[in-house]
Structure formats: structure tokens, C-alpha cells
């Protein structure tokens, strides 16, 4: 079958066409004809579908039919009868030999000759058919162009995708040379058109790589300026195809040529800009031609950013510079033109096509291109920025005239097509384009360096602040209605455009600092507010809508540290002719007026709540910080919001339920609006809990339960606090849980129950409903990652002793005889019963994961026991120590006999750790806690276990040396010689100076008798000084009989035992000191009971005196070496000093010396005052620690409350505890704040490290404060005193009236 019939030729033609269609992408992607040939030659190697093509199958069958007989004969002749090869033993060798002989045969030569001739005929037939089809299409296209209107500029001739899905005919260099000659402007139009048609059908790669391309490009650009659209459109079509399929080294030449052509067209045509009522019709041929060319350029501008980084920078710079040259050409020449008539410029048409400057935003996105753009704008093309700025200024000055035209633009944009534009509309499009360009420039550092800019007719250069003020004034004239339907045109309204720019500025810290955090900007934003406060009318088109936008920007500014500082500290806001104030005060006053509905012009029913909520949100960004709350507190904003909430809540209850069938749409909408407004007010009140003092203010409003319930609903849904908050409700929950009323509200809301159930599900249930793909690994840690979150949530919840008392006080354990497997704990007592007090077989068998769950409970117990008052409650109610000791006895090799060795396992090791922690008292240098991990080697746990108290002596270290005798020191001499000092004020000054000197040089002197004498002398002196006697002097005289008959609670007795153990270890007291300490505690209890008010409250901690142990009284008893009389005298004198309200929690508890509302609150001053200022000073002085706490969901105030309530027992060594008390008494109660800040500063490296490993809470609770010495930080604390005493001490003195 060497001959092919006519039918075979037709079939081959069809199969070849099918093959070419299949590999069309590969051919069109080739850079040249030679490359296309290479693709075809190596198709079998590169195309996995090669053998599936019908054309290939046909050729294979044709070869087999033609050469099959030849191959068989050659194979037989080369093979012997025994099956061995005649020419060798290799199979491959046989194949090569058969192939060689077959190719040398006459049949092969005949087959190739026939196939070649046939394929030539087939290919020529295809080419001829292609040319006929092409001519037919051209004729149809020409007829279509003449028959249709040429009215739309956005047709397919400049689309980049119009070059696809077409057949290509390869073209030779000689043909391109001929086409270049035919494109000469002297040739007839028909000849040039035909040449362009042929050029468009040729592969762009062939045309762009030919030798005559330079000449061809010039002639193509010349054809672009022809008025006949047949020529210019075909040139654009070729350029579009070239842009889509050519490398940048070629396309940038086309682009620059196109830019120059457009530039020359504008220069030659001098199109007039419409003025007055004149319009411009974009269907005019010259406008259509320019629009098409600029649109093609704009498409390339937006696409080139995706690949220009892969090419030399000079290519990118040529594209950028040619663009800037085009856009700035008329600016440079227009200023010197003698013609008064304004001309149409390229920027106007570009603004119509890309009104929001998408091309420029893409160019500015990457650093690679942004650097070049800003460098060119700074130098050669700064006129572009000047023109954009000038346009914004012009629009701002002409806002009154532009109002109606802008409305027309907005409505006209809804139509599908526009063909006629007025001059005002072109100016507005240019303004939008300019605003978007400027907005993108100023968010970058090098872009802001372009300012200030000198503009025409301007006396002073325009700086960044001036620009922002201009934009705000534009927004004032055109606010976006808040209730309008969303539509595409909203994004083109002036207010939306300005807001987009301002939002971008707010999101960038450096940018906001330079552009927004300026007095002039804040003044401009608040000018309408100040006018309304002064009873004037704000010069605004829509006051309510505009003020909502203003509030949004103010909230974003106030949410940053620098912005908040500007609101609080800068008193340069002009509110009257000579009166100046800070922005925060203006905002809160305006908010109060809105809440009271005193501004009649803004009391529109549809926007009043929205506007009021927006300004409350601004205040919220201020009062949820400690420093902000200090400024806003005197204005009683919390009271106003609470009053509005109560009113709204009562009104929403009165709204009748709609009756079916009645027209209830209005009532339903009214109820919906009320509920939204009620939630807004509750949310605003809830945010007062962000600070300790704010929590007190919220408690005083009586809305704490409702706020916490609202928080719980959002907390369970894992919703964000607000759009400005970076964290969830974790910090708020922790802050609320630190107080008695707060934890009661959390319990009532159901949050405590939800946490317990979630923990139990994690520990005992697991994710049973999830599909198991692989076995769950056995946890190696007692608290693995799955239960860590629940563990930390419980630690945060139970951090304060007050929260433990409220949740556990008077709550017995169940201790059931039987527990079902489905029985889940739902409260904290249930959790202790099931996880901690596991003292029966029934409890053990009720746990699926006994060892892991019980270890979890012991870890929780260890953290809880770090708070001494919490431990005393657990021990007094549940006998925790006896339970643990019994478990240790049962965990021996011979438990019945009470002998044998302890079995070392994870539970016994954990129990041993807890027993030592609660049984040994002391600071970091006074006790040794056993580790929880086993050691490598022969003795994995060298620490002795025990089953009876006291613990082995190895867990205590050598006690510190306390000087019990008077030493020859400067301060000792001062105490002795200063009895007759006449100048009372100078005595304290000298005493403090000597105290600081000794503390920084020889702090060991201030111990024992010296410290006791000094403390007694100072307290007596201060209590006898009228200026220092803050409370009324103590009037106490108790009969001995009544004192002896007074009873002490089990908690107080346990506290006495702890104090005696610690005193005996320190060798400060005698063995019989128990009587003296008990007597002292009874005296103090009787004295403080006489100072308390009777409260009617449901709080457990408020019902029967101070629930915890008096750790300050115990500390003073040890300082006085067990002398009860001296201790009582000192404490009675101390009770009249301001310091007693903070360092002596038992004295201020429910005291009659503070307002009844504060006494009933159950929130101690050490929390709402000391801890409040600790958080404020941490943010300013140790910001990294402050941020670490925020990230962890824990709060510094909780640790301060913990440390200060128990006088740093178990956290500092005895010497430092003494120095804490003496420093707060001598130096002033505000030093309590500075001490806590100094401790956090000392712990900063550890805090940052533990925050990363999510161990911050446990670390601060369980670990003592290693290495802290008061003498090392006293000088630093004196610096804090100089900076903050005026604020801190002044506020501490308001303890008698903290809530206004």
C-alpha cells in the first residue's frame, strides 16, 4: 500500500487539521517559526497523548501495511533455525539490524516518496483553504463595520483576548519587509489595510523578531493617528495580541510607542474641555480612537505588574516613565500656553476608564516598582502629584457648586452606558482618580517625603496635615447617608472615598502618626461637635450622617496608644475664643448630651441611636484603658449609659406583641431597634470591666449581672469584642472573676457551669462523635494541649481568694457511695469532689482516665493552694491535707501495716509536691519545693515522701540571719536621737532620706529590732500628725474577759498555725507564742468589727467579717518578735493612716470609713485602686509585660491582688516582706503600686518566655520571685514616684469617696 488515493488525501487532510487543533497552544506559544518546528519534531517526547492522535494512528497503520512484509522477511533471514541470532546474542542488536535493512529497501524508499508527495498536496490544500476562509472573514468584517454604528469605544478591537482562538499562518522575513513597505503612509488606504490584515494573522513573535521591526513599529504608530478606524483599530488589534503573547523586552517598546502616539495625538488635536453647560460626546471619532488606545494602555498597566519583576529594572522604568510623561505632558505645557481655553488631557480619559486608579495601586503594591514610581514622582514628574493635589483642593473649594453635579454623577452611573459627559463630571472623575492616587502615595514612608508640596495660587506649601484636613472638609460636604441602600455608586461618593483613605491611614502606625495624630486634624474632626456643644449650627449637609463617619475615625484613632495619648494629654483643642481642652473631654460631653437627648437637631428617630452608639464607642476606646478612665470618670458616663439602658429595657418590655393579622410591621421594627439599642448599651457598660476601677463603676450601676450574661452569650459564640479589639473576652472574664460580685455574676450567667462541663468533656469524654482515622496518642503530660485551655480558664476563674470563697464557701462535697459513668460535674465543688478529693473506690472507678484526671485535679489544687486564703478555705472545709496524707499512706508497699516504702508514680509525686507546698512556708531562699519530674539514673526520685506532718527538714533551707539587737548604724542613731525633734515635717524627710540610703547600701541592717523600732516610731509619729492622720484615730479599749471569750474561725486558727510555723523557722518567736498571737488576733477582730457596717448582701465574703486570715497582722507580730502588745499598738496607730486602706485588707473590708456602696461592693481598694494603677504604669513603663498579659488572657491586677493580700508570703524572703511593709509605710502608700511594677519589671524575661509556652498564669502563681531585692529597685521606684505620685496618691486619697 504505497499509493494513496484521493479519499486518503481527504482523510489525511481532516486528520492533520485535527492534530493542529490539538496542539494549537504549543504552536502559538512558540517564540518563532524555528521554535514551532522544534515543538513538532519533539512532540513524541513532550506530549503524553502523542500515540492517541488519529493522525499518528493512521501513519502507524500505513507504515505497517507498507513495510510489514519486508520486516518479517528480514527478521527470518537474520535468525537461525535453532533460534540463535546469526549476528549476535542481543535482542537489541537484532532490532537495529532489521531497522537498518528495512530503511535500505526499495519498499521503504517508495513509501516515503509517496507519503511526502501526498502530504505536500494536503498541506497546500489546507493553506489555500485557510486563505479563502480568511478573505471571506475579512470581507464579512468589512461589511459589518460599514453597516454598524461605530458609537462605542469599548469594543473587542482592543481586548487582549481578541488574539486568541484564531489560526496562524507562518510568515517569512521577505513577506514582512513587503508588509512594512505597504504600510507606508504614502500608500493607498486599501493597500495599508490589507497589509494590516495580513500582519494581524501572522504570529506576533515572527513580526516582533524580524529585522524590519523598528521601521514597522514606526509605521504602525503612524497608522494609529489616522482618522480612519479601519487602520487604527487593526493596529490596536495587533498590539493587543502582541501584549498577550510577547516578552516584556518587546511589549515595553510597543507600550512606549503607543504612549508617544497618544501624546502626539493630544498635542495635535488640542481637544477642548467642556465648560459651563457644554458636554463632550465620547462617540466622536477622535475621542473614540483615543479612548481605545488609552484603554489598551490601561489594560497593560494593570497586567504588567504580574511579570515585570522577572525582567531588568530598566524595562519597568521605561514603562513607568512613558506613562508619567503622557499624563504630565499637558500639565507642563498647559501652564505656559497662551490660550485661555482649557484643553482635554490624557488624565481625564484615563480617569473615565479607571476612575479609582487601579493601575496606580498595583504599581504601588510591590516594593520593586514602588521605589521607581516614587523616585520619578519626586524628581522629573512631580507635576503629576501637584496636579492631583490641586484637583483635590479645587474640588474642596468648589464643594458648594459641585453638590448638584455630584448627585447627577451618582445617579447616572447606574445606567449601563454613558456617551455624554459634562465638564463637572470629567472634573469629578479626575478628582476621584487624584484622591485614590494621593491616598496610595501617603501610606508609604517615601511617598510622604514628597510633602510639603507647593501648588499654584497657594501661599504656603501643602503638608500632610493640610491634605488630611482638606479631605475631611470634602467629607463634611458629601456624607454618605447611613440608611441608604448599598449600590456600586456608593463607593464613588466623596465621603466613601475619603473614608477609605482615612481607614488606610488608621491601619498603619507610622502613617497615622504623621497624618492623623495632629492637633489640626483632631480640631477639624471635632469642629462640628464643638459647634453643636456651643449651641451653634454645624455647617454640614447632613449632620447626623457626617458625625457617624467622624465617630468612626475618632474610634480608630483612640484605639491606638499614640492616638489615645493625643486625646488625653494635648490640651490644645480650641473650644472657645480663649478656652482650650483635650479631645476626650469634648467627646464625652457630646456623648452625654446625645444620651440625654439635649441636641434637638440630631434627635432624628432613625439615626439618633446610631449616632449616640457611635460616640459611645469612641468613649469606649478611651475608658477601657486605665489612663482613659481617669479622665472620663468625673463625668459619670457609666451612670448615663446605665440610666439609658434601664429606660430602654423598661420600654422594650412595654412594647406589645404584634397581633396576627394586624399591621404590626411598625411595632416589630420598633422592638427590633430597641433590642439593638439595648444590646449596644449593655455592651458599652460591659467594657468598663476592662480595668479594675471600671469594674467597680459597673458594679455601682447595678447592671453587672445583665452585662456578664450578655458577655456569656457572646463568649460561647466566640465572637469578637469589637471591630477594634484584637482579643476576645478572655481578659474581661479574668478581670470580672477577680472580685466577689463578678464571680457571682459569672456563676449566675452559666459560664462557670459551661467551663466545668467543657473541662470534663475534654478530660473524660473526648471527641467520641468524631471519626477515628488513627488511634489517639496517650498523653505524656498530665495537662496536654487538649485540656490546657480548660485548665487555664479555671486558673483564671479561681485566681482570687474571693472567687474561691464565693464558689466554694459553705459548699460540702458530695462524697457519694456510687457515681454513674454518665454523671458529669456542673460546679466547682463537684469538680473538686471528682478530680481532687478522690478518696474512695467509687470515685476512682467513675473516672475513665483515673491517673490523668486525678493528676489534673492535683495540679489545679497546687495552683489554688498558692493563694493562702484559698488554701485555708479548702483545708478548713475539706481537710485536703489529711486526705492527701492518707492517699500517700495507701500508696505504700504495705499500706495495712503502715510500713513499707512509698510507691513512686505520677500521683504520689504530685501529692508530695502539694503537701510540701502547703506544709512549708517561705520565700525562694527559705524553702525547697520537690520537682514533679523524675530524674535519670539509679535514684529517679531522691526526695523523701511522707505521710504525716511535719515534712522532712530537707524541704527547708537555712533561715536568714535576723538581727535582734540594736546595731551601730546611722539609722539606729537617728531613731534614738530624734525624740525631741521640733520640726515634724523635717523629721519625716530626714527619716525617708536615711531609709533610702540604708536600703540601697546596707539593706540587711533594716531587720529585727532596728526595723521594729523604726516602724513603730514612724507609725506613731504619722498617726500623731494631723496632716498624715487620714482616718479618725482608733478608739479601742476591750475588756480582757470579752477578748478571751471571742472566738476565731477555723480559717483564722489555721492561719495562726501557719504563722507560728514560719515564725519558729525564722527563730523570731518563742515556742509559747501561740497564746500571744491568738490574743492579738482576737483584739484585732474585735477592733475591726467595731469599724464595720452591717451589710445586707448575698455575697458570702461580705456576710461575716473578713473571711480570710489577717496576714498583715501576722507579719507585724513576727516583726515585733512575738510581742502582742507592741503589735496591737502599732496596728491601732496604723489604722488611722491612709496606708492601712491598702496594705491591710482586713481593716478596710466592709469598713464604715468608706461609703456604704463601696463597702457593700465586695471589691477592695487594693484591687480597684492599686491594681488599677499597676496596669496603667505597666503599659507606660514595662509595655512588653503589659502586652504579654493581654495575649495570655491573664491580668496583672489578679497577681497584684494575690501578692498584696497575703503580704508576699511564699513569694519573697522574710527580709523583703519586711521591706515591703516598711517601704509602704515610710515612703507612702503609693509605693505599693511602684513595688508591684518593679516586681513585674524584674520578672519581665520570665514573663515573656512563659507567655510563649502558655504557662504565664501557672508560673506567676507557683514560682517564688527569685532574686528580687527592694534595695536594687528603690531608686527606680523613686523615679516612678516623681512621675506619677500626683496622680496615684491623689486618687488613693479618694478612697473615702471613690465613686462620683
Tab-separated table of N, CA and C in Angstrom, residues 29 65 165 202 328 395 560 782 1079:
chain	number	residue	atom	x	y	z
A	29	UNK	N	2.314	29.262	21.332
A	29	UNK	CA	3.206	29.687	22.404
A	29	UNK	C	4.663	29.743	22.002
A	65	UNK	N	1.299	-1.474	6.961
A	65	UNK	CA	0.820	-2.088	5.729
A	65	UNK	C	1.888	-2.051	4.638
A	165	UNK	N	-7.921	32.053	19.790
A	165	UNK	CA	-8.875	31.251	19.027
A	165	UNK	C	-8.865	31.600	17.546
A	202	UNK	N	-0.493	37.004	11.226
A	202	UNK	CA	0.825	36.406	11.433
A	202	UNK	C	1.114	36.266	12.921
A	328	UNK	N	1.669	63.760	32.351
A	328	UNK	CA	2.121	65.088	32.784
A	328	UNK	C	2.427	66.019	31.626
A	395	UNK	N	-11.612	70.893	44.165
A	395	UNK	CA	-12.899	70.277	44.467
A	395	UNK	C	-13.387	70.691	45.852
A	560	UNK	N	-5.498	53.383	69.369
A	560	UNK	CA	-4.046	53.238	69.370
A	560	UNK	C	-3.452	54.028	70.537
A	782	UNK	N	0.529	15.480	82.216
A	782	UNK	CA	-0.741	15.473	82.960
A	782	UNK	C	-1.756	16.442	82.370
A	1079	UNK	N	-4.293	35.906	121.044
A	1079	UNK	CA	-4.827	37.077	121.735
A	1079	UNK	C	-4.811	38.310	120.830
